[in-house]
Amino acid sequence: MISPNADSRNDKQRVRFRLKQADTVDVAIVDGDGDVVREIVSGERISAYRYLKPTPEWDGRSGAGERAPDGVYRVRIALRDQGRSVVVPDA
């Protein structure tokens, strides 16, 4: 859960994952309709079984820098080499 209200508690959400095979990825935060709210990683190459470094974080803001409205958001990982994307389900 993220609560970006600048109280230093849950103001950012880390996005950490590993892939079974190397790929170039884009990571975006999407809203309940699947629309991109903010892209937090673009065109990063990840080796198999390795994490992105530094670990990407989302601060609850849109791509325009505005605070995203209250709602349910998910992480979408686009796997460029495989030509597909994965939306991470609720934890």
PDB file of C-alpha atoms in Angstrom:
ATOM      1  CA  MET A   1       0.000   0.000   0.000  1.00  0.00           C
ATOM      2  CA  ILE A   2       1.217   3.488  -0.814  1.00  0.00           C
ATOM      3  CA  SER A   3       0.095   6.710   0.839  1.00  0.00           C
ATOM      4  CA  PRO A   4       2.095   9.571  -0.702  1.00  0.00           C
ATOM      5  CA  ASN A   5       1.080  12.349   1.689  1.00  0.00           C
ATOM      6  CA  ALA A   6       4.642  13.378   2.710  1.00  0.00           C
ATOM      7  CA  ASP A   7       4.375  12.013   6.250  1.00  0.00           C
ATOM      8  CA  SER A   8       7.415   9.746   5.605  1.00  0.00           C
ATOM      9  CA  ARG A   9       5.248   6.624   5.958  1.00  0.00           C
ATOM     10  CA  ASN A  10       4.475   4.577   2.854  1.00  0.00           C
ATOM     11  CA  ASP A  11       5.289   7.556   0.618  1.00  0.00           C
ATOM     12  CA  LYS A  12       6.968   5.360  -2.017  1.00  0.00           C
ATOM     13  CA  GLN A  13       6.433   1.866  -3.356  1.00  0.00           C
ATOM     14  CA  ARG A  14       9.404  -0.184  -4.504  1.00  0.00           C
ATOM     15  CA  VAL A  15       8.999  -2.314  -7.624  1.00  0.00           C
ATOM     16  CA  ARG A  16      11.223  -5.375  -7.479  1.00  0.00           C
ATOM     17  CA  PHE A  17      11.129  -8.411  -9.769  1.00  0.00           C
ATOM     18  CA  ARG A  18      13.335 -10.952 -11.540  1.00  0.00           C
ATOM     19  CA  LEU A  19      12.990 -12.521 -14.964  1.00  0.00           C
ATOM     20  CA  LYS A  20      13.685 -16.141 -15.930  1.00  0.00           C
ATOM     21  CA  GLN A  21      15.397 -14.955 -19.091  1.00  0.00           C
ATOM     22  CA  ALA A  22      17.166 -11.750 -20.023  1.00  0.00           C
ATOM     23  CA  ASP A  23      15.016  -9.057 -21.628  1.00  0.00           C
ATOM     24  CA  THR A  24      14.695  -5.319 -22.164  1.00  0.00           C
ATOM     25  CA  VAL A  25      11.878  -3.964 -20.019  1.00  0.00           C
ATOM     26  CA  ASP A  26       9.616  -0.979 -19.556  1.00  0.00           C
ATOM     27  CA  VAL A  27       7.884  -0.652 -16.193  1.00  0.00           C
ATOM     28  CA  ALA A  28       4.764   1.461 -15.803  1.00  0.00           C
ATOM     29  CA  ILE A  29       2.172   2.129 -13.152  1.00  0.00           C
ATOM     30  CA  VAL A  30      -1.323   1.632 -14.570  1.00  0.00           C
ATOM     31  CA  ASP A  31      -4.734   2.545 -13.185  1.00  0.00           C
ATOM     32  CA  GLY A  32      -7.814   0.333 -12.896  1.00  0.00           C
ATOM     33  CA  ASP A  33      -8.588   0.834 -16.596  1.00  0.00           C
ATOM     34  CA  GLY A  34      -5.071  -0.207 -17.620  1.00  0.00           C
ATOM     35  CA  ASP A  35      -4.080   3.343 -18.607  1.00  0.00           C
ATOM     36  CA  VAL A  36      -0.492   4.371 -17.896  1.00  0.00           C
ATOM     37  CA  VAL A  37      -0.226   6.789 -14.989  1.00  0.00           C
ATOM     38  CA  ARG A  38       3.561   6.937 -15.003  1.00  0.00           C
ATOM     39  CA  GLU A  39       6.420   5.086 -16.640  1.00  0.00           C
ATOM     40  CA  ILE A  40       9.151   4.461 -14.066  1.00  0.00           C
ATOM     41  CA  VAL A  41      11.591   2.417 -16.202  1.00  0.00           C
ATOM     42  CA  SER A  42      12.162   2.617 -19.941  1.00  0.00           C
ATOM     43  CA  GLY A  43      14.384   0.382 -22.048  1.00  0.00           C
ATOM     44  CA  GLU A  44      16.428  -1.205 -19.262  1.00  0.00           C
ATOM     45  CA  ARG A  45      18.179  -4.495 -19.984  1.00  0.00           C
ATOM     46  CA  ILE A  46      17.886  -7.081 -17.203  1.00  0.00           C
ATOM     47  CA  SER A  47      19.931 -10.279 -17.073  1.00  0.00           C
ATOM     48  CA  ALA A  48      18.213 -13.512 -16.132  1.00  0.00           C
ATOM     49  CA  TYR A  49      17.610 -13.920 -12.391  1.00  0.00           C
ATOM     50  CA  ARG A  50      18.888 -10.421 -11.576  1.00  0.00           C
ATOM     51  CA  TYR A  51      17.103  -7.398 -10.120  1.00  0.00           C
ATOM     52  CA  LEU A  52      17.058  -3.902 -11.599  1.00  0.00           C
ATOM     53  CA  LYS A  53      19.513  -1.684  -9.746  1.00  0.00           C
ATOM     54  CA  PRO A  54      18.749   0.747  -8.345  1.00  0.00           C
ATOM     55  CA  THR A  55      15.336  -0.636  -7.411  1.00  0.00           C
ATOM     56  CA  PRO A  56      12.647   1.459  -9.151  1.00  0.00           C
ATOM     57  CA  GLU A  57      10.170   3.291  -6.923  1.00  0.00           C
ATOM     58  CA  TRP A  58       6.850   5.008  -7.499  1.00  0.00           C
ATOM     59  CA  ASP A  59       6.089   8.075  -5.420  1.00  0.00           C
ATOM     60  CA  GLY A  60       2.360   8.202  -6.201  1.00  0.00           C
ATOM     61  CA  ARG A  61       2.716  10.886  -8.847  1.00  0.00           C
ATOM     62  CA  SER A  62       1.664  10.899 -12.473  1.00  0.00           C
ATOM     63  CA  GLY A  63       4.002  11.410 -15.388  1.00  0.00           C
ATOM     64  CA  ALA A  64       3.107  15.122 -15.206  1.00  0.00           C
ATOM     65  CA  GLY A  65       4.267  15.256 -11.574  1.00  0.00           C
ATOM     66  CA  GLU A  66       0.793  15.564 -10.077  1.00  0.00           C
ATOM     67  CA  ARG A  67      -0.379  13.377  -7.200  1.00  0.00           C
ATOM     68  CA  ALA A  68      -2.386  10.480  -8.611  1.00  0.00           C
ATOM     69  CA  PRO A  69      -5.971  10.290  -7.323  1.00  0.00           C
ATOM     70  CA  ASP A  70      -6.916   7.670  -4.755  1.00  0.00           C
ATOM     71  CA  GLY A  71      -7.445   4.340  -6.423  1.00  0.00           C
ATOM     72  CA  VAL A  72      -6.079   0.929  -7.253  1.00  0.00           C
ATOM     73  CA  TYR A  73      -2.863   0.889  -9.257  1.00  0.00           C
ATOM     74  CA  ARG A  74      -0.829  -1.988 -10.609  1.00  0.00           C
ATOM     75  CA  VAL A  75       2.601  -2.497 -12.107  1.00  0.00           C
ATOM     76  CA  ARG A  76       2.858  -3.383 -15.807  1.00  0.00           C
ATOM     77  CA  ILE A  77       6.115  -4.875 -17.018  1.00  0.00           C
ATOM     78  CA  ALA A  78       6.605  -4.839 -20.783  1.00  0.00           C
ATOM     79  CA  LEU A  79       9.040  -7.458 -22.054  1.00  0.00           C
ATOM     80  CA  ARG A  80      10.299  -6.002 -25.314  1.00  0.00           C
ATOM     81  CA  ASP A  81      12.216  -9.032 -26.614  1.00  0.00           C
ATOM     82  CA  GLN A  82       9.248 -11.322 -25.991  1.00  0.00           C
ATOM     83  CA  GLY A  83       6.727  -8.801 -27.326  1.00  0.00           C
ATOM     84  CA  ARG A  84       4.388  -9.101 -24.364  1.00  0.00           C
ATOM     85  CA  SER A  85       3.567  -7.453 -21.083  1.00  0.00           C
ATOM     86  CA  VAL A  86       2.538  -8.625 -17.643  1.00  0.00           C
ATOM     87  CA  VAL A  87       0.312  -6.763 -15.201  1.00  0.00           C
ATOM     88  CA  VAL A  88       1.168  -7.741 -11.652  1.00  0.00           C
ATOM     89  CA  PRO A  89      -1.991  -8.876  -9.834  1.00  0.00           C
ATOM     90  CA  ASP A  90      -2.951  -7.711  -6.361  1.00  0.00           C
ATOM     91  CA  ALA A  91      -0.550  -8.845  -3.684  1.00  0.00           C
TER      92      ALA A  91
END
